[in-house]
Amino acid sequence: MLNLVIFGPPGSGKGTQSEKLIERYGLVHMSTGDILRAEMAAHTELGKKAQAYMEKGELVPDADVIEMVARKIDQTKDPQGFIFDGFPRTTAQARSLRNMLTERDTRIDLVISLEVPEEELVKRLLKRGQEAGRQDDEIGVIRNRIEVYKQMTTPVIDFYKKMRKYVPVEGVGTIDEIFERIVNRIEHYISFTL
Ligand code: AP5
C-alpha cells in the first residue's frame, strides 16, 4: 500500500498532479476540498456549515473534516493506497491522520510538497476564476487562503520533517515536468522501502 500526501499552498497544483498520480499508481483520491464542494452541492448539513468557511477562504473546523475523512477511508474497499490532497491542513489534522492510519495498520509514506512562489499562485487562481468560475478564486479570498495557509498549514511541514516524510518538489514548470520530478522521488522511495 502506498499512501501519499500532496501538500502545498492554494494553486500549487495539488489537484492537477493528484490526477496523474492516481492514474500511475492506482491510488484513491481523498481531496477534502472536492468532498466539501460535493457536500455543498448536495445541501447536506456539513455542506451548509462548510460553505460559510469556504466562501471566505477560512478552514472548516478540524473535527468536521477529520470525521469526514475517517468515514471516507472506511467506505473504501481494498484500496491500493490513498492520495490525501488538501489534508492535513493543521497539525491537529496531521496527528489525527497518523492515528487513523495506525489504527488501520498503515501509514503515510511520503509528503510531496509543491513549492510555488506566491505571485504564480495568484496568477493561476485568477485565471481559473475567469475560466472555471470557482467561487473562492477571487482576489480577496485568494489572498486570505494564502494567508491561512501560511498561518495554519505551514506548521504541518515541521510535523512531517520530524517524521522524515517531507519531500519538497519545485512546483513551477510544465505539468509533465513537475510530474516527472514527483515520480522520481516516489520511485526512489519505493526502490529502497517497499
Ligand atoms: P481546496 O479545494 O483544497 O483548495 P486549495 O488548497 O485552495 O487548492 P486549489 O484546488 O485551489 O489548488 P491546487 O493546489 O489543488 O491546484 P490545482 O491543481 O487545482 O480547499 C478549498 C477550501 O475548502 C479551503 O479554503 C477550506 O475552506 C476548505 N478545506 C479543504 N480542505 C480542508 C481541510 N483539510 N481542512 C479545513 N478546510 C478545508 O491548480 C490550480 C490551477 O493552476 C488550475 O487552474 C490548474 O490548471 C493550474 N495549474 C496547475 N499546475 C500548473 C502548472 N504547472 N503551470 C500552470 N498552471 C498550473
PDB file of N, CA, C and O and ligand atoms in Angstrom, residues 8-17 31-34 36-37 50 53-55 57-62 65 68-69 85-90 93 114 120 124-125 127-128 131 134 136-137 145 171-175 178, ligand 1:
ATOM      1  N   GLY A   8       0.807  21.657  -0.263  1.00  0.00           N
ATOM      2  CA  GLY A   8       1.242  22.924  -0.864  1.00  0.00           C
ATOM      3  C   GLY A   8       0.149  23.961  -0.759  1.00  0.00           C
ATOM      4  O   GLY A   8      -1.002  23.653  -0.448  1.00  0.00           O
ATOM      5  N   PRO A   9       0.497  25.213  -1.050  1.00  0.00           N
ATOM      6  CA  PRO A   9      -0.490  26.297  -0.926  1.00  0.00           C
ATOM      7  C   PRO A   9      -1.571  26.203  -1.998  1.00  0.00           C
ATOM      8  O   PRO A   9      -1.439  25.449  -2.969  1.00  0.00           O
ATOM      9  N   PRO A  10      -2.631  26.984  -1.859  1.00  0.00           N
ATOM     10  CA  PRO A  10      -3.688  27.021  -2.876  1.00  0.00           C
ATOM     11  C   PRO A  10      -3.090  27.359  -4.242  1.00  0.00           C
ATOM     12  O   PRO A  10      -2.300  28.294  -4.351  1.00  0.00           O
ATOM     13  N   GLY A  11      -3.446  26.573  -5.247  1.00  0.00           N
ATOM     14  CA  GLY A  11      -2.974  26.854  -6.606  1.00  0.00           C
ATOM     15  C   GLY A  11      -1.619  26.246  -6.920  1.00  0.00           C
ATOM     16  O   GLY A  11      -1.085  26.445  -8.012  1.00  0.00           O
ATOM     17  N   SER A  12      -1.062  25.472  -6.005  1.00  0.00           N
ATOM     18  CA  SER A  12       0.278  24.916  -6.254  1.00  0.00           C
ATOM     19  C   SER A  12       0.247  23.712  -7.192  1.00  0.00           C
ATOM     20  O   SER A  12       1.297  23.235  -7.613  1.00  0.00           O
ATOM     21  N   GLY A  13      -0.950  23.197  -7.489  1.00  0.00           N
ATOM     22  CA  GLY A  13      -1.051  22.088  -8.440  1.00  0.00           C
ATOM     23  C   GLY A  13      -1.353  20.752  -7.787  1.00  0.00           C
ATOM     24  O   GLY A  13      -1.182  19.693  -8.409  1.00  0.00           O
ATOM     25  N   LYS A  14      -1.851  20.768  -6.555  1.00  0.00           N
ATOM     26  CA  LYS A  14      -2.118  19.512  -5.846  1.00  0.00           C
ATOM     27  C   LYS A  14      -3.136  18.653  -6.600  1.00  0.00           C
ATOM     28  O   LYS A  14      -2.930  17.465  -6.796  1.00  0.00           O
ATOM     29  N   GLY A  15      -4.244  19.275  -7.001  1.00  0.00           N
ATOM     30  CA  GLY A  15      -5.300  18.522  -7.692  1.00  0.00           C
ATOM     31  C   GLY A  15      -4.820  18.020  -9.054  1.00  0.00           C
ATOM     32  O   GLY A  15      -5.057  16.864  -9.424  1.00  0.00           O
ATOM     33  N   THR A  16      -4.113  18.882  -9.769  1.00  0.00           N
ATOM     34  CA  THR A  16      -3.618  18.545 -11.105  1.00  0.00           C
ATOM     35  C   THR A  16      -2.664  17.349 -11.036  1.00  0.00           C
ATOM     36  O   THR A  16      -2.784  16.390 -11.805  1.00  0.00           O
ATOM     37  N   GLN A  17      -1.724  17.407 -10.108  1.00  0.00           N
ATOM     38  CA  GLN A  17      -0.747  16.311 -10.004  1.00  0.00           C
ATOM     39  C   GLN A  17      -1.388  15.056  -9.405  1.00  0.00           C
ATOM     40  O   GLN A  17      -1.000  13.943  -9.749  1.00  0.00           O
ATOM     41  N   SER A  31      -9.587  14.112  -1.696  1.00  0.00           N
ATOM     42  CA  SER A  31      -9.473  15.573  -1.749  1.00  0.00           C
ATOM     43  C   SER A  31     -10.540  16.170  -0.848  1.00  0.00           C
ATOM     44  O   SER A  31     -11.737  16.123  -1.169  1.00  0.00           O
ATOM     45  N   THR A  32     -10.124  16.751   0.266  1.00  0.00           N
ATOM     46  CA  THR A  32     -11.127  17.291   1.189  1.00  0.00           C
ATOM     47  C   THR A  32     -11.871  18.462   0.556  1.00  0.00           C
ATOM     48  O   THR A  32     -13.070  18.641   0.804  1.00  0.00           O
ATOM     49  N   GLY A  33     -11.188  19.250  -0.278  1.00  0.00           N
ATOM     50  CA  GLY A  33     -11.874  20.364  -0.961  1.00  0.00           C
ATOM     51  C   GLY A  33     -12.985  19.839  -1.868  1.00  0.00           C
ATOM     52  O   GLY A  33     -14.124  20.335  -1.844  1.00  0.00           O
ATOM     53  N   ASP A  34     -12.678  18.800  -2.663  1.00  0.00           N
ATOM     54  CA  ASP A  34     -13.693  18.220  -3.577  1.00  0.00           C
ATOM     55  C   ASP A  34     -14.857  17.624  -2.781  1.00  0.00           C
ATOM     56  O   ASP A  34     -16.027  17.772  -3.159  1.00  0.00           O
ATOM     57  N   LEU A  36     -15.883  18.419   0.212  1.00  0.00           N
ATOM     58  CA  LEU A  36     -16.685  19.502   0.825  1.00  0.00           C
ATOM     59  C   LEU A  36     -17.544  20.214  -0.225  1.00  0.00           C
ATOM     60  O   LEU A  36     -18.706  20.548   0.038  1.00  0.00           O
ATOM     61  N   ARG A  37     -16.980  20.422  -1.443  1.00  0.00           N
ATOM     62  CA  ARG A  37     -17.794  21.058  -2.502  1.00  0.00           C
ATOM     63  C   ARG A  37     -18.970  20.152  -2.888  1.00  0.00           C
ATOM     64  O   ARG A  37     -20.069  20.642  -3.172  1.00  0.00           O
ATOM     65  N   ALA A  50     -19.987  24.098   5.965  1.00  0.00           N
ATOM     66  CA  ALA A  50     -18.687  24.338   5.314  1.00  0.00           C
ATOM     67  C   ALA A  50     -18.721  25.583   4.430  1.00  0.00           C
ATOM     68  O   ALA A  50     -17.732  26.307   4.326  1.00  0.00           O
ATOM     69  N   TYR A  53     -17.416  28.895   5.703  1.00  0.00           N
ATOM     70  CA  TYR A  53     -15.958  28.991   5.841  1.00  0.00           C
ATOM     71  C   TYR A  53     -15.299  29.086   4.465  1.00  0.00           C
ATOM     72  O   TYR A  53     -14.405  29.895   4.241  1.00  0.00           O
ATOM     73  N   MET A  54     -15.764  28.243   3.544  1.00  0.00           N
ATOM     74  CA  MET A  54     -15.091  28.141   2.248  1.00  0.00           C
ATOM     75  C   MET A  54     -15.227  29.415   1.434  1.00  0.00           C
ATOM     76  O   MET A  54     -14.301  29.815   0.744  1.00  0.00           O
ATOM     77  N   GLU A  55     -16.374  30.091   1.526  1.00  0.00           N
ATOM     78  CA  GLU A  55     -16.503  31.289   0.695  1.00  0.00           C
ATOM     79  C   GLU A  55     -15.636  32.444   1.206  1.00  0.00           C
ATOM     80  O   GLU A  55     -15.346  33.353   0.468  1.00  0.00           O
ATOM     81  N   GLY A  57     -12.573  31.633   2.501  1.00  0.00           N
ATOM     82  CA  GLY A  57     -11.196  31.117   2.447  1.00  0.00           C
ATOM     83  C   GLY A  57     -10.669  30.710   3.805  1.00  0.00           C
ATOM     84  O   GLY A  57      -9.464  30.559   3.997  1.00  0.00           O
ATOM     85  N   GLU A  58     -11.574  30.494   4.759  1.00  0.00           N
ATOM     86  CA  GLU A  58     -11.179  30.016   6.096  1.00  0.00           C
ATOM     87  C   GLU A  58     -11.237  28.495   6.126  1.00  0.00           C
ATOM     88  O   GLU A  58     -11.921  27.880   5.302  1.00  0.00           O
ATOM     89  N   LEU A  59     -10.587  27.901   7.116  1.00  0.00           N
ATOM     90  CA  LEU A  59     -10.631  26.442   7.228  1.00  0.00           C
ATOM     91  C   LEU A  59     -11.930  25.986   7.887  1.00  0.00           C
ATOM     92  O   LEU A  59     -12.397  26.603   8.860  1.00  0.00           O
ATOM     93  N   VAL A  60     -12.479  24.914   7.371  1.00  0.00           N
ATOM     94  CA  VAL A  60     -13.623  24.234   8.002  1.00  0.00           C
ATOM     95  C   VAL A  60     -13.084  23.609   9.306  1.00  0.00           C
ATOM     96  O   VAL A  60     -11.928  23.162   9.340  1.00  0.00           O
ATOM     97  N   PRO A  61     -13.868  23.604  10.393  1.00  0.00           N
ATOM     98  CA  PRO A  61     -13.331  23.105  11.676  1.00  0.00           C
ATOM     99  C   PRO A  61     -12.743  21.693  11.576  1.00  0.00           C
ATOM    100  O   PRO A  61     -13.283  20.823  10.869  1.00  0.00           O
ATOM    101  N   ASP A  62     -11.646  21.512  12.303  1.00  0.00           N
ATOM    102  CA  ASP A  62     -10.920  20.238  12.274  1.00  0.00           C
ATOM    103  C   ASP A  62     -11.837  19.033  12.511  1.00  0.00           C
ATOM    104  O   ASP A  62     -11.754  18.036  11.792  1.00  0.00           O
ATOM    105  N   VAL A  65     -13.837  17.957   9.481  1.00  0.00           N
ATOM    106  CA  VAL A  65     -13.034  17.438   8.367  1.00  0.00           C
ATOM    107  C   VAL A  65     -12.464  16.056   8.726  1.00  0.00           C
ATOM    108  O   VAL A  65     -12.467  15.131   7.906  1.00  0.00           O
ATOM    109  N   MET A  68     -15.088  13.407   8.501  1.00  0.00           N
ATOM    110  CA  MET A  68     -15.423  13.162   7.088  1.00  0.00           C
ATOM    111  C   MET A  68     -14.367  12.255   6.431  1.00  0.00           C
ATOM    112  O   MET A  68     -14.703  11.311   5.711  1.00  0.00           O
ATOM    113  N   VAL A  69     -13.099  12.518   6.727  1.00  0.00           N
ATOM    114  CA  VAL A  69     -12.018  11.720   6.123  1.00  0.00           C
ATOM    115  C   VAL A  69     -12.056  10.283   6.660  1.00  0.00           C
ATOM    116  O   VAL A  69     -11.956   9.312   5.896  1.00  0.00           O
ATOM    117  N   ASP A  85      -5.183  14.976  -0.542  1.00  0.00           N
ATOM    118  CA  ASP A  85      -4.982  16.245  -1.264  1.00  0.00           C
ATOM    119  C   ASP A  85      -5.739  17.338  -0.503  1.00  0.00           C
ATOM    120  O   ASP A  85      -6.965  17.286  -0.394  1.00  0.00           O
ATOM    121  N   GLY A  86      -4.987  18.277   0.067  1.00  0.00           N
ATOM    122  CA  GLY A  86      -5.638  19.336   0.851  1.00  0.00           C
ATOM    123  C   GLY A  86      -5.903  18.911   2.286  1.00  0.00           C
ATOM    124  O   GLY A  86      -6.623  19.595   3.021  1.00  0.00           O
ATOM    125  N   PHE A  87      -5.359  17.824   2.689  1.00  0.00           N
ATOM    126  CA  PHE A  87      -5.499  17.276   4.041  1.00  0.00           C
ATOM    127  C   PHE A  87      -4.221  16.505   4.355  1.00  0.00           C
ATOM    128  O   PHE A  87      -3.789  15.718   3.508  1.00  0.00           O
ATOM    129  N   PRO A  88      -3.588  16.686   5.492  1.00  0.00           N
ATOM    130  CA  PRO A  88      -3.966  17.556   6.599  1.00  0.00           C
ATOM    131  C   PRO A  88      -3.555  19.020   6.368  1.00  0.00           C
ATOM    132  O   PRO A  88      -2.578  19.300   5.706  1.00  0.00           O
ATOM    133  N   ARG A  89      -4.334  19.910   6.959  1.00  0.00           N
ATOM    134  CA  ARG A  89      -4.078  21.348   6.827  1.00  0.00           C
ATOM    135  C   ARG A  89      -3.761  22.002   8.162  1.00  0.00           C
ATOM    136  O   ARG A  89      -3.521  23.199   8.208  1.00  0.00           O
ATOM    137  N   THR A  90      -3.803  21.242   9.235  1.00  0.00           N
ATOM    138  CA  THR A  90      -3.404  21.737  10.568  1.00  0.00           C
ATOM    139  C   THR A  90      -2.647  20.590  11.245  1.00  0.00           C
ATOM    140  O   THR A  90      -2.787  19.423  10.830  1.00  0.00           O
ATOM    141  N   GLN A  93      -5.011  17.971  12.418  1.00  0.00           N
ATOM    142  CA  GLN A  93      -5.419  17.044  11.352  1.00  0.00           C
ATOM    143  C   GLN A  93      -4.291  16.033  11.066  1.00  0.00           C
ATOM    144  O   GLN A  93      -4.556  14.850  10.828  1.00  0.00           O
ATOM    145  N   LEU A 114       4.594  20.806  -2.964  1.00  0.00           N
ATOM    146  CA  LEU A 114       4.835  21.593  -4.176  1.00  0.00           C
ATOM    147  C   LEU A 114       5.183  23.025  -3.798  1.00  0.00           C
ATOM    148  O   LEU A 114       4.393  23.703  -3.124  1.00  0.00           O
ATOM    149  N   GLU A 120       2.875  33.529  -8.577  1.00  0.00           N
ATOM    150  CA  GLU A 120       2.463  32.493  -9.542  1.00  0.00           C
ATOM    151  C   GLU A 120       1.154  31.839  -9.069  1.00  0.00           C
ATOM    152  O   GLU A 120       0.262  31.552  -9.876  1.00  0.00           O
ATOM    153  N   ARG A 124      -2.304  31.854 -11.287  1.00  0.00           N
ATOM    154  CA  ARG A 124      -3.016  30.614 -11.670  1.00  0.00           C
ATOM    155  C   ARG A 124      -4.474  30.642 -11.194  1.00  0.00           C
ATOM    156  O   ARG A 124      -5.388  30.249 -11.925  1.00  0.00           O
ATOM    157  N   LEU A 125      -4.671  31.087  -9.950  1.00  0.00           N
ATOM    158  CA  LEU A 125      -6.023  31.025  -9.380  1.00  0.00           C
ATOM    159  C   LEU A 125      -6.951  32.059 -10.016  1.00  0.00           C
ATOM    160  O   LEU A 125      -8.134  31.779 -10.249  1.00  0.00           O
ATOM    161  N   LYS A 127      -6.705  33.084 -13.061  1.00  0.00           N
ATOM    162  CA  LYS A 127      -7.001  32.538 -14.402  1.00  0.00           C
ATOM    163  C   LYS A 127      -8.119  31.487 -14.295  1.00  0.00           C
ATOM    164  O   LYS A 127      -9.078  31.495 -15.070  1.00  0.00           O
ATOM    165  N   ARG A 128      -7.986  30.594 -13.292  1.00  0.00           N
ATOM    166  CA  ARG A 128      -9.031  29.578 -13.132  1.00  0.00           C
ATOM    167  C   ARG A 128     -10.362  30.227 -12.771  1.00  0.00           C
ATOM    168  O   ARG A 128     -11.421  29.794 -13.233  1.00  0.00           O
ATOM    169  N   GLU A 131     -11.874  31.331 -15.940  1.00  0.00           N
ATOM    170  CA  GLU A 131     -12.226  30.257 -16.879  1.00  0.00           C
ATOM    171  C   GLU A 131     -13.256  29.271 -16.329  1.00  0.00           C
ATOM    172  O   GLU A 131     -14.127  28.808 -17.045  1.00  0.00           O
ATOM    173  N   ARG A 134     -14.687  29.043 -10.156  1.00  0.00           N
ATOM    174  CA  ARG A 134     -14.771  28.567  -8.766  1.00  0.00           C
ATOM    175  C   ARG A 134     -14.887  29.783  -7.859  1.00  0.00           C
ATOM    176  O   ARG A 134     -14.104  30.726  -7.978  1.00  0.00           O
ATOM    177  N   ASP A 136     -14.257  30.650  -4.829  1.00  0.00           N
ATOM    178  CA  ASP A 136     -13.209  31.183  -3.953  1.00  0.00           C
ATOM    179  C   ASP A 136     -11.968  31.642  -4.731  1.00  0.00           C
ATOM    180  O   ASP A 136     -10.979  32.043  -4.132  1.00  0.00           O
ATOM    181  N   ASP A 137     -12.031  31.607  -6.078  1.00  0.00           N
ATOM    182  CA  ASP A 137     -10.924  32.118  -6.894  1.00  0.00           C
ATOM    183  C   ASP A 137     -11.149  33.596  -7.208  1.00  0.00           C
ATOM    184  O   ASP A 137     -11.217  34.013  -8.375  1.00  0.00           O
ATOM    185  N   ARG A 145      -6.840  32.856   1.535  1.00  0.00           N
ATOM    186  CA  ARG A 145      -6.487  31.423   1.512  1.00  0.00           C
ATOM    187  C   ARG A 145      -4.979  31.252   1.689  1.00  0.00           C
ATOM    188  O   ARG A 145      -4.512  30.369   2.410  1.00  0.00           O
ATOM    189  N   GLY A 171       7.507  23.312  -7.859  1.00  0.00           N
ATOM    190  CA  GLY A 171       6.186  23.207  -8.486  1.00  0.00           C
ATOM    191  C   GLY A 171       5.970  24.165  -9.639  1.00  0.00           C
ATOM    192  O   GLY A 171       4.825  24.417 -10.027  1.00  0.00           O
ATOM    193  N   VAL A 172       7.065  24.702 -10.188  1.00  0.00           N
ATOM    194  CA  VAL A 172       6.965  25.598 -11.347  1.00  0.00           C
ATOM    195  C   VAL A 172       7.548  24.880 -12.553  1.00  0.00           C
ATOM    196  O   VAL A 172       8.571  24.211 -12.441  1.00  0.00           O
ATOM    197  N   GLY A 173       6.867  25.033 -13.689  1.00  0.00           N
ATOM    198  CA  GLY A 173       7.291  24.346 -14.921  1.00  0.00           C
ATOM    199  C   GLY A 173       6.054  23.784 -15.584  1.00  0.00           C
ATOM    200  O   GLY A 173       4.928  24.114 -15.168  1.00  0.00           O
ATOM    201  N   THR A 174       6.229  22.911 -16.576  1.00  0.00           N
ATOM    202  CA  THR A 174       5.032  22.323 -17.172  1.00  0.00           C
ATOM    203  C   THR A 174       4.492  21.243 -16.230  1.00  0.00           C
ATOM    204  O   THR A 174       5.219  20.729 -15.367  1.00  0.00           O
ATOM    205  N   ILE A 175       3.246  20.892 -16.421  1.00  0.00           N
ATOM    206  CA  ILE A 175       2.615  19.864 -15.573  1.00  0.00           C
ATOM    207  C   ILE A 175       3.395  18.548 -15.680  1.00  0.00           C
ATOM    208  O   ILE A 175       3.638  17.869 -14.674  1.00  0.00           O
ATOM    209  N   ILE A 178       6.785  18.680 -13.758  1.00  0.00           N
ATOM    210  CA  ILE A 178       6.598  18.573 -12.303  1.00  0.00           C
ATOM    211  C   ILE A 178       6.248  17.123 -11.941  1.00  0.00           C
ATOM    212  O   ILE A 178       6.760  16.572 -10.966  1.00  0.00           O
TER     213      ILE A 178
HETATM  214  P1  AP5 B   1      -9.137  23.056  -1.739  1.00  0.00           P
HETATM  215  O1  AP5 B   1     -10.151  22.625  -2.691  1.00  0.00           O
HETATM  216  O2  AP5 B   1      -8.239  22.053  -1.127  1.00  0.00           O
HETATM  217  O3  AP5 B   1      -8.354  24.238  -2.416  1.00  0.00           O
HETATM  218  P2  AP5 B   1      -6.874  24.758  -2.298  1.00  0.00           P
HETATM  219  O4  AP5 B   1      -5.957  24.111  -1.344  1.00  0.00           O
HETATM  220  O5  AP5 B   1      -7.053  26.229  -2.164  1.00  0.00           O
HETATM  221  O6  AP5 B   1      -6.294  24.264  -3.607  1.00  0.00           O
HETATM  222  P3  AP5 B   1      -6.709  24.518  -5.086  1.00  0.00           P
HETATM  223  O7  AP5 B   1      -7.660  23.486  -5.548  1.00  0.00           O
HETATM  224  O8  AP5 B   1      -7.096  25.928  -5.326  1.00  0.00           O
HETATM  225  O9  AP5 B   1      -5.267  24.367  -5.725  1.00  0.00           O
HETATM  226  P4  AP5 B   1      -4.385  23.063  -6.009  1.00  0.00           P
HETATM  227  O10 AP5 B   1      -3.119  23.143  -5.249  1.00  0.00           O
HETATM  228  O11 AP5 B   1      -5.182  21.808  -5.944  1.00  0.00           O
HETATM  229  O12 AP5 B   1      -4.027  23.399  -7.516  1.00  0.00           O
HETATM  230  P5  AP5 B   1      -4.773  22.912  -8.849  1.00  0.00           P
HETATM  231  O13 AP5 B   1      -4.173  21.646  -9.322  1.00  0.00           O
HETATM  232  O14 AP5 B   1      -6.239  22.990  -8.650  1.00  0.00           O
HETATM  233  O15 AP5 B   1      -9.841  23.809  -0.489  1.00  0.00           O
HETATM  234  C1  AP5 B   1     -10.845  24.769  -0.681  1.00  0.00           C
HETATM  235  C2  AP5 B   1     -11.441  25.174   0.667  1.00  0.00           C
HETATM  236  O16 AP5 B   1     -12.045  24.014   1.291  1.00  0.00           O
HETATM  237  C3  AP5 B   1     -10.437  25.676   1.705  1.00  0.00           C
HETATM  238  O17 AP5 B   1     -10.198  27.067   1.548  1.00  0.00           O
HETATM  239  C4  AP5 B   1     -11.174  25.355   3.020  1.00  0.00           C
HETATM  240  O18 AP5 B   1     -12.182  26.290   3.254  1.00  0.00           O
HETATM  241  C5  AP5 B   1     -11.834  24.019   2.698  1.00  0.00           C
HETATM  242  N1  AP5 B   1     -10.979  22.876   3.058  1.00  0.00           N
HETATM  243  C6  AP5 B   1     -10.477  21.956   2.182  1.00  0.00           C
HETATM  244  N2  AP5 B   1      -9.743  21.052   2.844  1.00  0.00           N
HETATM  245  C7  AP5 B   1      -9.787  21.405   4.151  1.00  0.00           C
HETATM  246  C8  AP5 B   1      -9.188  20.866   5.318  1.00  0.00           C
HETATM  247  N3  AP5 B   1      -8.382  19.787   5.262  1.00  0.00           N
HETATM  248  N4  AP5 B   1      -9.438  21.481   6.491  1.00  0.00           N
HETATM  249  C9  AP5 B   1     -10.232  22.561   6.568  1.00  0.00           C
HETATM  250  N5  AP5 B   1     -10.818  23.147   5.488  1.00  0.00           N
HETATM  251  C10 AP5 B   1     -10.590  22.554   4.290  1.00  0.00           C
HETATM  252  O19 AP5 B   1      -4.267  24.068  -9.843  1.00  0.00           O
HETATM  253  C11 AP5 B   1      -4.734  25.392  -9.718  1.00  0.00           C
HETATM  254  C12 AP5 B   1      -4.784  25.998 -11.121  1.00  0.00           C
HETATM  255  O20 AP5 B   1      -3.461  26.077 -11.638  1.00  0.00           O
HETATM  256  C13 AP5 B   1      -5.597  25.166 -12.117  1.00  0.00           C
HETATM  257  O21 AP5 B   1      -6.302  26.017 -12.975  1.00  0.00           O
HETATM  258  C14 AP5 B   1      -4.523  24.375 -12.880  1.00  0.00           C
HETATM  259  O22 AP5 B   1      -4.929  24.046 -14.175  1.00  0.00           O
HETATM  260  C15 AP5 B   1      -3.353  25.341 -12.856  1.00  0.00           C
HETATM  261  N6  AP5 B   1      -2.060  24.658 -12.864  1.00  0.00           N
HETATM  262  C16 AP5 B   1      -1.708  23.512 -12.243  1.00  0.00           C
HETATM  263  N7  AP5 B   1      -0.426  23.202 -12.457  1.00  0.00           N
HETATM  264  C17 AP5 B   1       0.081  24.192 -13.227  1.00  0.00           C
HETATM  265  C18 AP5 B   1       1.362  24.447 -13.790  1.00  0.00           C
HETATM  266  N8  AP5 B   1       2.369  23.616 -13.597  1.00  0.00           N
HETATM  267  N9  AP5 B   1       1.508  25.580 -14.527  1.00  0.00           N
HETATM  268  C19 AP5 B   1       0.475  26.447 -14.716  1.00  0.00           C
HETATM  269  N10 AP5 B   1      -0.769  26.248 -14.231  1.00  0.00           N
HETATM  270  C20 AP5 B   1      -0.974  25.140 -13.490  1.00  0.00           C
END
